[in-house]
Amino acid sequence: MYRLEEFRVICAWCHSIIQSPKCARGEVPESHGVCRGCAIKMGLPAHLLDRQSA
């Protein structure tokens, strides 16, 4: 089982790296999300991105 900090997270739209793994030994699992810039371009209000997650 992988922990969150072991993933490389890549923006599904612009392919930029959102998060790099803390320890990059060999192959690392990848996941996709949406970066802040792409989320705003798609219409998500910026103030929603400024809130800290619980």
PDB file of N, CA and C in Angstrom:
ATOM      1  N   MET A   1       0.854  -1.174   0.000  1.00  0.00           N
ATOM      2  CA  MET A   1       0.000   0.000   0.000  1.00  0.00           C
ATOM      3  C   MET A   1       0.903   1.242   0.000  1.00  0.00           C
ATOM      4  N   TYR A   2       0.538   2.232  -0.792  1.00  0.00           N
ATOM      5  CA  TYR A   2       1.305   3.472  -0.888  1.00  0.00           C
ATOM      6  C   TYR A   2       0.713   4.545   0.009  1.00  0.00           C
ATOM      7  N   ARG A   3       1.566   5.439   0.454  1.00  0.00           N
ATOM      8  CA  ARG A   3       1.120   6.608   1.219  1.00  0.00           C
ATOM      9  C   ARG A   3       1.070   7.804   0.274  1.00  0.00           C
ATOM     10  N   LEU A   4       0.294   8.814   0.639  1.00  0.00           N
ATOM     11  CA  LEU A   4       0.094   9.996  -0.206  1.00  0.00           C
ATOM     12  C   LEU A   4       1.410  10.646  -0.616  1.00  0.00           C
ATOM     13  N   GLU A   5       2.358  10.749   0.303  1.00  0.00           N
ATOM     14  CA  GLU A   5       3.619  11.436  -0.006  1.00  0.00           C
ATOM     15  C   GLU A   5       4.513  10.649  -0.967  1.00  0.00           C
ATOM     16  N   GLU A   6       4.151   9.427  -1.301  1.00  0.00           N
ATOM     17  CA  GLU A   6       4.937   8.620  -2.230  1.00  0.00           C
ATOM     18  C   GLU A   6       4.492   8.790  -3.688  1.00  0.00           C
ATOM     19  N   PHE A   7       3.397   9.489  -3.918  1.00  0.00           N
ATOM     20  CA  PHE A   7       2.860   9.653  -5.268  1.00  0.00           C
ATOM     21  C   PHE A   7       3.433  10.866  -5.986  1.00  0.00           C
ATOM     22  N   ARG A   8       3.542  10.748  -7.291  1.00  0.00           N
ATOM     23  CA  ARG A   8       3.791  11.898  -8.166  1.00  0.00           C
ATOM     24  C   ARG A   8       2.416  12.263  -8.706  1.00  0.00           C
ATOM     25  N   VAL A   9       1.980  13.494  -8.471  1.00  0.00           N
ATOM     26  CA  VAL A   9       0.664  13.938  -8.929  1.00  0.00           C
ATOM     27  C   VAL A   9       0.870  14.881 -10.109  1.00  0.00           C
ATOM     28  N   ILE A  10       0.210  14.570 -11.214  1.00  0.00           N
ATOM     29  CA  ILE A  10       0.366  15.310 -12.464  1.00  0.00           C
ATOM     30  C   ILE A  10      -0.975  15.912 -12.859  1.00  0.00           C
ATOM     31  N   CYS A  11      -0.950  17.162 -13.343  1.00  0.00           N
ATOM     32  CA  CYS A  11      -2.181  17.807 -13.813  1.00  0.00           C
ATOM     33  C   CYS A  11      -2.661  17.084 -15.073  1.00  0.00           C
ATOM     34  N   ALA A  12      -3.913  16.703 -15.074  1.00  0.00           N
ATOM     35  CA  ALA A  12      -4.488  15.971 -16.199  1.00  0.00           C
ATOM     36  C   ALA A  12      -4.651  16.840 -17.447  1.00  0.00           C
ATOM     37  N   TRP A  13      -4.622  18.172 -17.293  1.00  0.00           N
ATOM     38  CA  TRP A  13      -4.830  19.059 -18.432  1.00  0.00           C
ATOM     39  C   TRP A  13      -3.517  19.578 -19.008  1.00  0.00           C
ATOM     40  N   CYS A  14      -2.641  20.106 -18.172  1.00  0.00           N
ATOM     41  CA  CYS A  14      -1.407  20.714 -18.694  1.00  0.00           C
ATOM     42  C   CYS A  14      -0.171  19.849 -18.454  1.00  0.00           C
ATOM     43  N   HIS A  15      -0.325  18.756 -17.738  1.00  0.00           N
ATOM     44  CA  HIS A  15       0.740  17.781 -17.480  1.00  0.00           C
ATOM     45  C   HIS A  15       1.885  18.312 -16.615  1.00  0.00           C
ATOM     46  N   SER A  16       1.655  19.379 -15.872  1.00  0.00           N
ATOM     47  CA  SER A  16       2.676  19.855 -14.936  1.00  0.00           C
ATOM     48  C   SER A  16       2.644  18.980 -13.684  1.00  0.00           C
ATOM     49  N   ILE A  17       3.765  18.922 -12.994  1.00  0.00           N
ATOM     50  CA  ILE A  17       3.839  18.126 -11.768  1.00  0.00           C
ATOM     51  C   ILE A  17       3.317  18.967 -10.614  1.00  0.00           C
ATOM     52  N   ILE A  18       2.267  18.489  -9.973  1.00  0.00           N
ATOM     53  CA  ILE A  18       1.648  19.183  -8.851  1.00  0.00           C
ATOM     54  C   ILE A  18       2.357  18.810  -7.557  1.00  0.00           C
ATOM     55  N   GLN A  19       2.733  17.557  -7.444  1.00  0.00           N
ATOM     56  CA  GLN A  19       3.410  17.072  -6.236  1.00  0.00           C
ATOM     57  C   GLN A  19       4.452  16.047  -6.647  1.00  0.00           C
ATOM     58  N   SER A  20       5.648  16.184  -6.094  1.00  0.00           N
ATOM     59  CA  SER A  20       6.698  15.195  -6.315  1.00  0.00           C
ATOM     60  C   SER A  20       6.775  14.275  -5.110  1.00  0.00           C
ATOM     61  N   PRO A  21       7.176  13.034  -5.327  1.00  0.00           N
ATOM     62  CA  PRO A  21       7.296  12.125  -4.183  1.00  0.00           C
ATOM     63  C   PRO A  21       8.412  12.567  -3.243  1.00  0.00           C
ATOM     64  N   LYS A  22       8.227  12.341  -1.947  1.00  0.00           N
ATOM     65  CA  LYS A  22       9.233  12.721  -0.947  1.00  0.00           C
ATOM     66  C   LYS A  22      10.524  11.933  -1.159  1.00  0.00           C
ATOM     67  N   CYS A  23      10.419  10.649  -1.392  1.00  0.00           N
ATOM     68  CA  CYS A  23      11.577   9.777  -1.629  1.00  0.00           C
ATOM     69  C   CYS A  23      11.383   9.096  -2.973  1.00  0.00           C
ATOM     70  N   ALA A  24      12.142   9.505  -3.965  1.00  0.00           N
ATOM     71  CA  ALA A  24      11.992   8.938  -5.306  1.00  0.00           C
ATOM     72  C   ALA A  24      13.029   7.840  -5.519  1.00  0.00           C
ATOM     73  N   ARG A  25      12.749   6.664  -5.018  1.00  0.00           N
ATOM     74  CA  ARG A  25      13.616   5.504  -5.232  1.00  0.00           C
ATOM     75  C   ARG A  25      12.959   4.610  -6.273  1.00  0.00           C
ATOM     76  N   GLY A  26      13.517   4.577  -7.457  1.00  0.00           N
ATOM     77  CA  GLY A  26      12.956   3.726  -8.507  1.00  0.00           C
ATOM     78  C   GLY A  26      11.630   4.257  -9.023  1.00  0.00           C
ATOM     79  N   GLU A  27      10.777   3.344  -9.425  1.00  0.00           N
ATOM     80  CA  GLU A  27       9.457   3.701  -9.941  1.00  0.00           C
ATOM     81  C   GLU A  27       8.578   4.245  -8.820  1.00  0.00           C
ATOM     82  N   VAL A  28       7.862   5.302  -9.118  1.00  0.00           N
ATOM     83  CA  VAL A  28       6.917   5.852  -8.140  1.00  0.00           C
ATOM     84  C   VAL A  28       5.520   5.826  -8.752  1.00  0.00           C
ATOM     85  N   PRO A  29       4.503   5.615  -7.926  1.00  0.00           N
ATOM     86  CA  PRO A  29       3.138   5.615  -8.460  1.00  0.00           C
ATOM     87  C   PRO A  29       2.735   7.026  -8.881  1.00  0.00           C
ATOM     88  N   GLU A  30       1.907   7.106  -9.910  1.00  0.00           N
ATOM     89  CA  GLU A  30       1.425   8.403 -10.387  1.00  0.00           C
ATOM     90  C   GLU A  30      -0.082   8.491 -10.236  1.00  0.00           C
ATOM     91  N   SER A  31      -0.538   9.700 -10.017  1.00  0.00           N
ATOM     92  CA  SER A  31      -1.959   9.987  -9.952  1.00  0.00           C
ATOM     93  C   SER A  31      -2.175  11.293 -10.695  1.00  0.00           C
ATOM     94  N   HIS A  32      -3.410  11.588 -11.021  1.00  0.00           N
ATOM     95  CA  HIS A  32      -3.711  12.817 -11.744  1.00  0.00           C
ATOM     96  C   HIS A  32      -4.687  13.672 -10.962  1.00  0.00           C
ATOM     97  N   GLY A  33      -4.533  14.965 -11.118  1.00  0.00           N
ATOM     98  CA  GLY A  33      -5.412  15.938 -10.499  1.00  0.00           C
ATOM     99  C   GLY A  33      -5.503  17.133 -11.429  1.00  0.00           C
ATOM    100  N   VAL A  34      -5.886  18.266 -10.903  1.00  0.00           N
ATOM    101  CA  VAL A  34      -5.974  19.498 -11.683  1.00  0.00           C
ATOM    102  C   VAL A  34      -5.203  20.570 -10.930  1.00  0.00           C
ATOM    103  N   CYS A  35      -4.251  21.209 -11.603  1.00  0.00           N
ATOM    104  CA  CYS A  35      -3.465  22.254 -10.953  1.00  0.00           C
ATOM    105  C   CYS A  35      -4.318  23.515 -10.769  1.00  0.00           C
ATOM    106  N   ARG A  36      -3.855  24.401  -9.938  1.00  0.00           N
ATOM    107  CA  ARG A  36      -4.564  25.643  -9.625  1.00  0.00           C
ATOM    108  C   ARG A  36      -4.860  26.455 -10.893  1.00  0.00           C
ATOM    109  N   GLY A  37      -3.857  26.625 -11.750  1.00  0.00           N
ATOM    110  CA  GLY A  37      -4.040  27.416 -12.971  1.00  0.00           C
ATOM    111  C   GLY A  37      -5.119  26.851 -13.885  1.00  0.00           C
ATOM    112  N   CYS A  38      -5.112  25.552 -14.092  1.00  0.00           N
ATOM    113  CA  CYS A  38      -6.123  24.924 -14.950  1.00  0.00           C
ATOM    114  C   CYS A  38      -7.502  24.974 -14.307  1.00  0.00           C
ATOM    115  N   ALA A  39      -7.565  24.802 -12.987  1.00  0.00           N
ATOM    116  CA  ALA A  39      -8.856  24.860 -12.295  1.00  0.00           C
ATOM    117  C   ALA A  39      -9.489  26.238 -12.462  1.00  0.00           C
ATOM    118  N   ILE A  40      -8.683  27.284 -12.348  1.00  0.00           N
ATOM    119  CA  ILE A  40      -9.197  28.651 -12.513  1.00  0.00           C
ATOM    120  C   ILE A  40      -9.631  28.879 -13.961  1.00  0.00           C
ATOM    121  N   LYS A  41      -8.842  28.398 -14.926  1.00  0.00           N
ATOM    122  CA  LYS A  41      -9.208  28.540 -16.341  1.00  0.00           C
ATOM    123  C   LYS A  41     -10.519  27.830 -16.657  1.00  0.00           C
ATOM    124  N   MET A  42     -10.808  26.743 -15.935  1.00  0.00           N
ATOM    125  CA  MET A  42     -12.052  26.002 -16.156  1.00  0.00           C
ATOM    126  C   MET A  42     -13.225  26.594 -15.392  1.00  0.00           C
ATOM    127  N   GLY A  43     -12.972  27.661 -14.619  1.00  0.00           N
ATOM    128  CA  GLY A  43     -14.078  28.355 -13.976  1.00  0.00           C
ATOM    129  C   GLY A  43     -14.208  28.190 -12.478  1.00  0.00           C
ATOM    130  N   LEU A  44     -13.315  27.464 -11.828  1.00  0.00           N
ATOM    131  CA  LEU A  44     -13.398  27.330 -10.376  1.00  0.00           C
ATOM    132  C   LEU A  44     -12.987  28.648  -9.732  1.00  0.00           C
ATOM    133  N   PRO A  45     -13.813  29.220  -8.866  1.00  0.00           N
ATOM    134  CA  PRO A  45     -13.455  30.479  -8.213  1.00  0.00           C
ATOM    135  C   PRO A  45     -12.176  30.330  -7.385  1.00  0.00           C
ATOM    136  N   ALA A  46     -11.253  31.259  -7.550  1.00  0.00           N
ATOM    137  CA  ALA A  46      -9.954  31.192  -6.878  1.00  0.00           C
ATOM    138  C   ALA A  46     -10.087  31.152  -5.362  1.00  0.00           C
ATOM    139  N   HIS A  47     -11.110  31.806  -4.810  1.00  0.00           N
ATOM    140  CA  HIS A  47     -11.234  31.827  -3.344  1.00  0.00           C
ATOM    141  C   HIS A  47     -11.495  30.427  -2.775  1.00  0.00           C
ATOM    142  N   LEU A  48     -12.035  29.527  -3.577  1.00  0.00           N
ATOM    143  CA  LEU A  48     -12.246  28.156  -3.107  1.00  0.00           C
ATOM    144  C   LEU A  48     -10.926  27.386  -3.004  1.00  0.00           C
ATOM    145  N   LEU A  49      -9.949  27.782  -3.790  1.00  0.00           N
ATOM    146  CA  LEU A  49      -8.647  27.125  -3.757  1.00  0.00           C
ATOM    147  C   LEU A  49      -7.783  27.614  -2.600  1.00  0.00           C
ATOM    148  N   ASP A  50      -8.104  28.762  -2.052  1.00  0.00           N
ATOM    149  CA  ASP A  50      -7.303  29.341  -0.976  1.00  0.00           C
ATOM    150  C   ASP A  50      -7.621  28.743   0.381  1.00  0.00           C
ATOM    151  N   ARG A  51      -8.735  28.040   0.484  1.00  0.00           N
ATOM    152  CA  ARG A  51      -9.113  27.428   1.761  1.00  0.00           C
ATOM    153  C   ARG A  51      -8.217  26.242   2.041  1.00  0.00           C
ATOM    154  N   GLN A  52      -7.817  26.086   3.280  1.00  0.00           N
ATOM    155  CA  GLN A  52      -6.995  24.940   3.661  1.00  0.00           C
ATOM    156  C   GLN A  52      -7.887  23.730   3.847  1.00  0.00           C
ATOM    157  N   SER A  53      -7.388  22.580   3.411  1.00  0.00           N
ATOM    158  CA  SER A  53      -8.171  21.355   3.594  1.00  0.00           C
ATOM    159  C   SER A  53      -8.046  20.880   5.031  1.00  0.00           C
ATOM    160  N   ALA A  54      -9.066  20.195   5.491  1.00  0.00           N
ATOM    161  CA  ALA A  54      -9.091  19.729   6.886  1.00  0.00           C
ATOM    162  C   ALA A  54      -8.206  18.532   7.099  1.00  0.00           C
TER     163      ALA A  54
END
